[in-house]
Coordinates of C-alpha atoms in Angstrom, one line a residue:
M1 CA 181.7 42.9 44.9
G2 CA 183.4 46.1 46.0
D3 CA 180.7 48.3 44.5
H4 CA 178.0 46.3 46.3
E5 CA 179.8 46.8 49.7
H6 CA 180.1 50.5 48.9
V7 CA 176.4 51.0 48.4
A8 CA 175.1 48.6 51.0
I9 CA 173.5 50.3 54.1
K10 CA 175.2 49.4 57.3
H11 CA 172.2 49.7 59.6
N12 CA 174.1 49.3 62.9
D13 CA 176.3 52.3 61.9
H14 CA 173.3 54.4 61.0
I15 CA 171.5 53.7 64.2
L16 CA 174.3 55.1 66.3
L17 CA 173.3 58.6 65.3
D18 CA 169.7 57.9 66.0
Q19 CA 170.0 56.6 69.6
P20 CA 168.9 59.8 71.3
L21 CA 165.8 59.8 69.0
I22 CA 164.6 56.5 70.7
R23 CA 166.0 57.0 74.2
L24 CA 164.7 60.4 75.1
P25 CA 160.9 59.5 75.1
Y26 CA 161.8 56.5 77.3
E27 CA 163.6 58.8 79.8
L28 CA 160.7 61.2 79.8
L29 CA 158.3 58.3 80.4
R30 CA 160.4 57.3 83.4
N31 CA 160.2 60.9 84.8
N32 CA 156.5 61.1 84.1
F33 CA 155.9 57.8 86.0
R34 CA 157.9 59.0 88.9
S35 CA 155.9 62.2 89.1
A36 CA 152.6 60.2 89.1
H37 CA 154.0 57.8 91.7
V38 CA 155.0 60.8 94.0
A39 CA 151.6 62.4 93.6
V40 CA 149.7 59.2 94.4
E41 CA 151.9 58.5 97.5
K42 CA 151.6 62.1 98.8
E43 CA 147.8 62.5 98.3
S44 CA 147.0 59.0 99.4
A45 CA 148.9 59.6 102.7
G46 CA 146.9 62.7 103.3
I47 CA 143.6 60.9 102.6
R48 CA 144.5 58.1 104.9
T49 CA 145.4 60.5 107.7
L50 CA 142.1 62.3 107.4
L51 CA 140.2 59.0 107.2
K52 CA 142.0 57.8 110.3
D53 CA 141.3 61.0 112.2
A54 CA 137.6 60.9 111.3
A55 CA 137.2 57.2 112.3
T56 CA 139.1 57.7 115.6
G57 CA 137.0 60.8 116.4
C58 CA 133.7 59.0 115.7
L59 CA 134.7 56.0 117.9
N60 CA 135.9 58.1 120.8
G61 CA 133.0 60.5 120.5
Q62 CA 135.3 63.5 120.2
S63 CA 134.0 64.5 116.7
N64 CA 130.6 65.8 115.9
Q65 CA 128.7 65.6 112.6
E66 CA 130.2 68.9 111.4
D67 CA 133.7 67.7 112.0
L68 CA 133.0 64.5 110.1
V69 CA 131.5 66.3 107.2
R70 CA 134.5 68.7 107.1
N71 CA 136.9 65.7 107.0
L72 CA 134.9 64.1 104.2
D73 CA 135.0 67.3 102.2
D74 CA 138.8 67.5 102.7
M75 CA 139.2 63.9 101.6
I76 CA 137.0 64.5 98.5
A77 CA 139.1 67.6 97.6
Q78 CA 142.3 65.8 97.9
A79 CA 140.9 62.9 95.9
K80 CA 139.9 65.3 93.1
A81 CA 143.3 66.9 93.2
L82 CA 144.9 63.5 92.9
Q83 CA 142.6 62.7 90.0
R84 CA 143.7 65.9 88.1
K85 CA 147.4 65.1 88.6
V86 CA 147.0 61.5 87.6
S87 CA 145.0 62.5 84.5
A88 CA 147.6 65.0 83.4
C89 CA 150.3 62.3 83.8
A90 CA 148.2 59.8 81.8
E91 CA 147.8 62.3 79.0
E92 CA 151.5 63.0 79.0
E93 CA 152.2 59.2 79.0
A94 CA 149.9 58.7 76.0
R95 CA 151.7 61.5 74.1
L96 CA 155.1 60.1 74.8
I97 CA 154.1 56.6 73.9
H98 CA 152.7 57.9 70.6
Q99 CA 155.9 59.8 70.0
E100 CA 158.0 56.7 70.7
E101 CA 155.9 54.7 68.3
E102 CA 156.4 57.3 65.5
R103 CA 160.1 57.3 66.1
I104 CA 160.4 53.6 66.0
A105 CA 158.4 53.5 62.8
H106 CA 160.8 56.1 61.3
V107 CA 163.8 54.1 62.2
D108 CA 162.2 50.9 61.1
E109 CA 161.9 52.4 57.6
L110 CA 165.7 52.4 57.3
F111 CA 165.8 48.6 58.0
S112 CA 163.5 48.0 55.0
M113 CA 166.2 49.4 52.7
K114 CA 169.3 47.5 51.7
S115 CA 171.3 50.0 49.7
F116 CA 171.7 53.7 49.1
D117 CA 170.4 53.2 45.6
D118 CA 166.9 52.5 47.0
V119 CA 164.5 55.2 45.9
K120 CA 163.1 55.5 49.5
Y121 CA 166.5 56.2 51.1
E122 CA 166.7 59.8 49.7
A123 CA 163.3 60.7 51.3
W124 CA 164.3 59.0 54.5
S125 CA 167.7 60.8 54.7
R126 CA 166.0 64.1 54.0
V127 CA 163.8 63.6 57.0
R128 CA 166.8 62.8 59.1
L129 CA 168.6 65.9 57.9
D130 CA 165.6 68.0 58.8
R131 CA 165.7 66.5 62.3
L132 CA 169.4 67.3 62.7
V133 CA 168.7 70.9 61.6
V134 CA 165.9 71.3 64.1
D135 CA 168.1 69.9 66.9
F136 CA 170.9 72.3 66.0
M137 CA 168.5 75.3 65.9
L138 CA 167.0 74.4 69.3
R139 CA 170.4 74.0 70.9
K140 CA 171.4 77.4 69.6
G141 CA 168.3 79.0 71.0
C142 CA 166.4 79.5 67.8
T143 CA 163.3 77.9 69.4
E144 CA 160.5 79.7 67.4
S145 CA 162.2 79.1 64.0
A146 CA 162.8 75.4 65.0
A147 CA 159.2 74.9 66.1
S148 CA 157.9 76.5 62.9
F149 CA 160.3 74.4 60.7
A150 CA 159.2 71.2 62.5
E151 CA 155.5 72.1 62.0
V152 CA 156.0 72.9 58.3
R153 CA 157.8 69.5 57.8
D154 CA 155.1 67.7 59.9
M155 CA 157.7 66.1 62.1
Q156 CA 156.7 67.3 65.6
D157 CA 156.9 63.7 66.9
L158 CA 160.4 63.2 65.6
V159 CA 162.0 66.3 67.3
D160 CA 162.4 67.3 70.9
V161 CA 161.1 70.8 70.9
E162 CA 159.5 70.9 74.3
T163 CA 162.5 69.4 76.1
L164 CA 165.1 71.6 74.5
V165 CA 162.9 74.7 74.8
S166 CA 162.7 74.1 78.6
M167 CA 166.4 73.5 78.7
N168 CA 167.1 76.8 76.9
R169 CA 164.7 78.7 79.2
I170 CA 166.6 77.5 82.3
R171 CA 170.0 78.1 80.7
E172 CA 169.0 81.7 79.7
S173 CA 167.7 82.4 83.2
L174 CA 171.1 81.4 84.6
K175 CA 172.9 83.7 82.2
R176 CA 170.6 86.5 83.3
G177 CA 171.6 85.9 87.0
S178 CA 168.8 83.8 88.4
V179 CA 169.0 80.3 90.0
Q180 CA 165.4 79.8 90.8
D181 CA 164.3 77.9 87.7
A182 CA 167.4 75.7 87.8
L183 CA 166.8 74.9 91.5
V184 CA 163.2 73.9 90.7
W185 CA 164.5 71.6 88.0
C186 CA 167.0 70.1 90.5
S187 CA 164.2 69.5 93.0
Q188 CA 162.2 67.6 90.3
N189 CA 165.1 65.4 89.4
K190 CA 166.8 65.2 92.9
K191 CA 166.9 61.4 93.0
E192 CA 168.5 61.0 89.6
L193 CA 171.0 63.8 90.3
R194 CA 172.0 62.0 93.5
K195 CA 172.6 58.8 91.6
M196 CA 174.7 60.7 89.1
E197 CA 176.7 62.3 92.0
S198 CA 176.0 65.7 90.3
G199 CA 177.3 68.8 91.9
L200 CA 174.9 71.1 90.1
E201 CA 172.6 71.8 93.0
F202 CA 175.6 72.6 95.3
E203 CA 177.0 75.0 92.7
L204 CA 173.6 76.7 92.5
R205 CA 173.3 77.0 96.3
L206 CA 176.8 78.3 96.4
Q207 CA 176.0 81.0 93.9
Q208 CA 172.8 81.8 95.9
F209 CA 175.0 82.4 98.9
V210 CA 177.4 84.6 96.9
E211 CA 174.4 86.7 95.8
M212 CA 173.3 87.0 99.5
I213 CA 176.8 88.3 100.4
R214 CA 176.8 90.6 97.4
S215 CA 173.4 92.1 98.4
G216 CA 174.4 92.5 102.0
S217 CA 172.1 90.0 103.6
E218 CA 172.0 89.5 107.4
P219 CA 175.0 87.4 108.5
R220 CA 172.7 85.2 110.5
A221 CA 170.7 84.3 107.3
C222 CA 173.9 83.7 105.4
L223 CA 175.2 81.4 108.2
A224 CA 171.9 79.5 108.2
H225 CA 172.2 79.0 104.4
I226 CA 175.8 77.6 104.8
K227 CA 174.7 75.2 107.5
K228 CA 171.6 74.0 105.5
Y229 CA 172.9 73.8 101.9
L230 CA 176.7 73.9 101.9
T231 CA 178.3 72.1 104.9
P232 CA 176.5 68.8 104.1
H233 CA 178.7 68.7 101.0
N234 CA 182.0 69.5 102.8
A235 CA 183.5 66.1 102.0
T236 CA 182.9 66.6 98.3
F237 CA 183.5 70.3 97.9
P238 CA 185.9 71.2 100.8
S239 CA 187.5 74.2 99.1
E240 CA 184.2 75.8 98.1
V241 CA 182.8 75.4 101.6
R242 CA 185.9 77.0 103.1
A243 CA 185.6 79.8 100.5
A244 CA 182.0 80.4 101.6
C245 CA 183.0 80.7 105.2
G246 CA 185.8 83.1 104.2
M247 CA 183.3 85.3 102.3
L248 CA 181.2 85.4 105.5
A249 CA 184.2 86.5 107.5
F250 CA 185.4 89.0 105.0
P251 CA 182.3 90.6 103.5
Y252 CA 182.1 91.9 99.9
D253 CA 182.8 95.6 99.4
P254 CA 180.2 96.9 96.9
I255 CA 182.2 100.1 96.4
T256 CA 185.6 98.6 95.5
K257 CA 184.0 95.4 94.4
S258 CA 186.8 93.5 96.3
S259 CA 186.3 90.3 98.4
Y260 CA 189.7 89.6 99.8
G261 CA 190.8 86.9 97.3
Y262 CA 187.3 85.6 96.4
E263 CA 186.8 87.7 93.3
T264 CA 186.3 84.7 91.1
Y265 CA 183.1 83.8 92.9
F266 CA 181.7 87.3 92.2
S267 CA 182.8 87.3 88.6
P268 CA 180.0 87.6 86.0
A269 CA 181.7 84.7 84.2
R270 CA 180.4 82.3 86.9
W271 CA 176.9 82.6 85.5
D272 CA 178.1 81.3 82.1
R273 CA 179.9 78.5 83.9
L274 CA 176.6 77.6 85.8
A275 CA 174.7 77.6 82.5
S276 CA 177.3 75.3 81.0
I277 CA 177.2 72.9 84.0
F278 CA 173.4 72.8 83.9
T279 CA 173.4 72.1 80.1
D280 CA 175.9 69.2 80.5
T281 CA 173.9 67.8 83.5
H282 CA 170.6 68.1 81.6
N283 CA 172.0 66.3 78.6
K284 CA 173.6 63.5 80.6
L285 CA 170.4 63.0 82.6
L286 CA 168.3 62.6 79.5
S287 CA 170.9 60.7 77.5
L288 CA 171.3 63.5 75.0
P289 CA 174.6 64.1 73.2
A290 CA 176.8 67.0 74.4
A291 CA 177.3 68.3 70.9
P292 CA 174.5 68.9 68.3
L293 CA 173.9 65.8 66.2
L294 CA 174.5 67.9 63.0
H295 CA 178.1 68.5 64.2
V296 CA 178.5 64.7 64.8
A297 CA 177.2 63.9 61.3
L298 CA 179.4 66.5 59.7
A299 CA 182.5 65.5 61.6
T300 CA 182.0 61.9 60.5
G301 CA 181.8 62.9 56.9
L302 CA 184.7 65.3 57.1
S303 CA 186.8 62.6 58.8
A304 CA 186.1 60.2 55.9
L305 CA 187.4 62.9 53.5
K306 CA 190.3 64.3 55.5
T307 CA 193.9 63.6 54.4
P308 CA 197.3 64.8 55.7
A309 CA 197.3 67.3 52.8
C310 CA 194.2 69.1 54.2
Q311 CA 194.6 72.2 56.3
A312 CA 198.4 72.2 56.0
A313 CA 198.6 75.9 56.6
A314 CA 196.4 75.7 59.7
R315 CA 198.8 73.2 61.2
E316 CA 201.8 75.3 60.4
D317 CA 200.4 78.5 61.8
P318 CA 197.6 77.9 64.3
S319 CA 197.4 81.6 65.2
T320 CA 196.2 82.7 61.8
R321 CA 194.6 79.4 60.7
E322 CA 194.7 80.5 57.1
I323 CA 194.2 77.8 54.5
T324 CA 196.6 78.0 51.6
H325 CA 196.1 74.3 50.6
S326 CA 193.3 73.9 48.1
T327 CA 192.2 70.4 46.9
T328 CA 190.1 71.3 43.9
T329 CA 188.3 69.3 41.2
I330 CA 186.4 70.4 38.1
S331 CA 182.6 70.0 38.3
P332 CA 180.5 69.0 35.3
S333 CA 179.8 72.7 34.7
G334 CA 183.5 73.5 34.5
Q335 CA 183.7 75.3 37.9
P336 CA 186.3 74.4 40.5
T337 CA 185.0 73.0 43.7
V338 CA 187.0 73.3 47.0
C339 CA 187.7 70.4 49.3
P340 CA 185.1 70.4 52.0
V341 CA 187.7 69.8 54.7
C342 CA 189.6 72.9 53.6
S343 CA 186.5 75.1 52.9
P344 CA 186.1 78.3 55.1
E345 CA 182.7 77.1 56.2
L346 CA 183.8 73.7 57.6
K347 CA 187.5 74.1 58.4
D348 CA 187.0 74.9 62.1
L349 CA 184.9 71.8 62.6
A350 CA 187.3 69.6 60.6
V351 CA 190.6 70.7 62.2
N352 CA 190.2 68.4 65.1
V353 CA 188.6 65.3 63.5
P354 CA 190.9 62.3 62.7
Y355 CA 192.2 61.4 59.3
A356 CA 190.3 59.0 57.2
H357 CA 191.1 55.3 58.0
H358 CA 190.5 53.1 55.0
T359 CA 191.3 49.4 55.4
K360 CA 190.7 48.7 51.7
S361 CA 190.9 50.9 48.6
I362 CA 188.8 50.3 45.5
V363 CA 190.8 51.6 42.5
E364 CA 190.1 50.8 38.9
H365 CA 192.7 48.8 37.0
D366 CA 195.2 50.6 34.6
L367 CA 194.4 54.2 35.4
R368 CA 194.6 57.0 32.8
A369 CA 194.6 60.7 33.5
L370 CA 192.8 63.0 31.1
P371 CA 194.1 66.4 30.2
N372 CA 191.5 68.0 32.5
G373 CA 192.9 66.1 35.5
R374 CA 190.2 63.5 35.9
V375 CA 191.3 59.9 36.3
Y376 CA 189.5 56.8 35.0
G377 CA 190.3 53.1 34.3
K378 CA 191.4 52.4 30.7
E379 CA 188.7 49.7 30.2
K380 CA 185.9 52.0 31.4
L381 CA 187.0 54.8 29.0
E382 CA 187.1 52.4 26.1
Q383 CA 183.6 51.0 27.0
H384 CA 182.3 54.5 27.2
A385 CA 183.8 55.5 23.9
R386 CA 182.3 52.5 22.1
K387 CA 178.9 53.2 23.7
F388 CA 178.9 56.7 22.1
G389 CA 180.3 55.5 18.8
L390 CA 183.6 57.3 19.0
P391 CA 186.6 56.3 16.9
S392 CA 189.1 53.9 18.5
H393 CA 191.7 56.7 18.9
Q394 CA 189.3 58.9 21.0
V395 CA 187.9 58.8 24.5
K396 CA 185.2 60.8 26.3
D397 CA 185.1 62.1 29.9
L398 CA 182.4 60.2 31.7
Q399 CA 181.2 63.4 33.6
T400 CA 182.0 66.5 31.6
G401 CA 181.5 64.9 28.1
E402 CA 184.8 66.3 26.8
V403 CA 186.4 64.3 24.0
Y404 CA 190.2 63.7 23.8
D405 CA 192.7 61.8 21.7
A406 CA 193.9 58.6 23.3
D407 CA 197.5 59.8 22.8
A408 CA 196.8 62.7 25.2
L409 CA 196.1 60.4 28.1
R410 CA 198.8 59.8 30.7
R411 CA 199.3 56.6 32.7
V412 CA 198.8 56.9 36.5
Y413 CA 200.8 55.0 39.1
I414 CA 199.9 54.7 42.7
T415 CA 202.8 54.3 45.1

């Protein structure tokens, strides 16, 4: 019964890691529908206005034939422009619906499997690992490598290359000292950002004002910028608005690079902070996790393996974070393997994860320790020895194949 529970797939736990896979196309479909709706409303209003002017002019006798033809041409041009926009939205909608169908089919494959022993699970888990790797590469800015990897694996519909590439482009533009791309993105998602009560656009406008002060713009233009973009948010960001007014009263000195107490606003580190704020807002808006899913999956596995004995030296001396504890076992080839939690590659990720919480331990009855350090149940060792035709006074290691005398075994007690 215990072995069955151990190998059984808990589908609800698995699906927690795959929520962004399903939710992102849905969020993008909402954005696409909103764009189509705005285009229809805007162009339809223009066409109705031209039609009303043309009809009124004809009834009043104020428009001649040339004016009527001109109005009709304008209406046709606007109708064609609306058709192009709606067609583009329809193509994007079809692409997203196909992507959503492929992702649902991928997740549905998991529910057709009942245990980890299923031969199909290895292939499915390999696809998921590839997805996590592509997601990690995209978040770290390796866009070309990630796109090539997704193409080679034929999994373009299962990864979010376009979305994360666009996010990286805007993030990098902020790090380079430009707010234009980020402001365009805020304009496209203004309604949703307002619902989220996001301060991203205010921070961008504030930085825009700081750059105006740094470049020595006209005080009148700076004051107009404050009135238009900053003072409407005075109730939410009072200290920032006061700082902007102070910067206007005490201009930035480009020679000494002093600003009478406002140096933090002129610091290059603010661009990294803006990039971080944009990334967090973008992920929250599209229901994407803040950390790469690969980190989430690794942290889950490390937490299941972590014990109080792991990383003892790191807890004793956080400044050096040197690991002296080494939980090792002997592999079938005879080579020692290091505990993953204590390994140099994963120790930084594992140091903050919680310890494993096991409500039930499955331990074999009457344990015996072999001279090589491996531990097995006595009954299993005897069954294994009989299977290979060994004498009654000998046992065989189930993994390494080493043979030992039964007298060399030591009894193991768990306290």
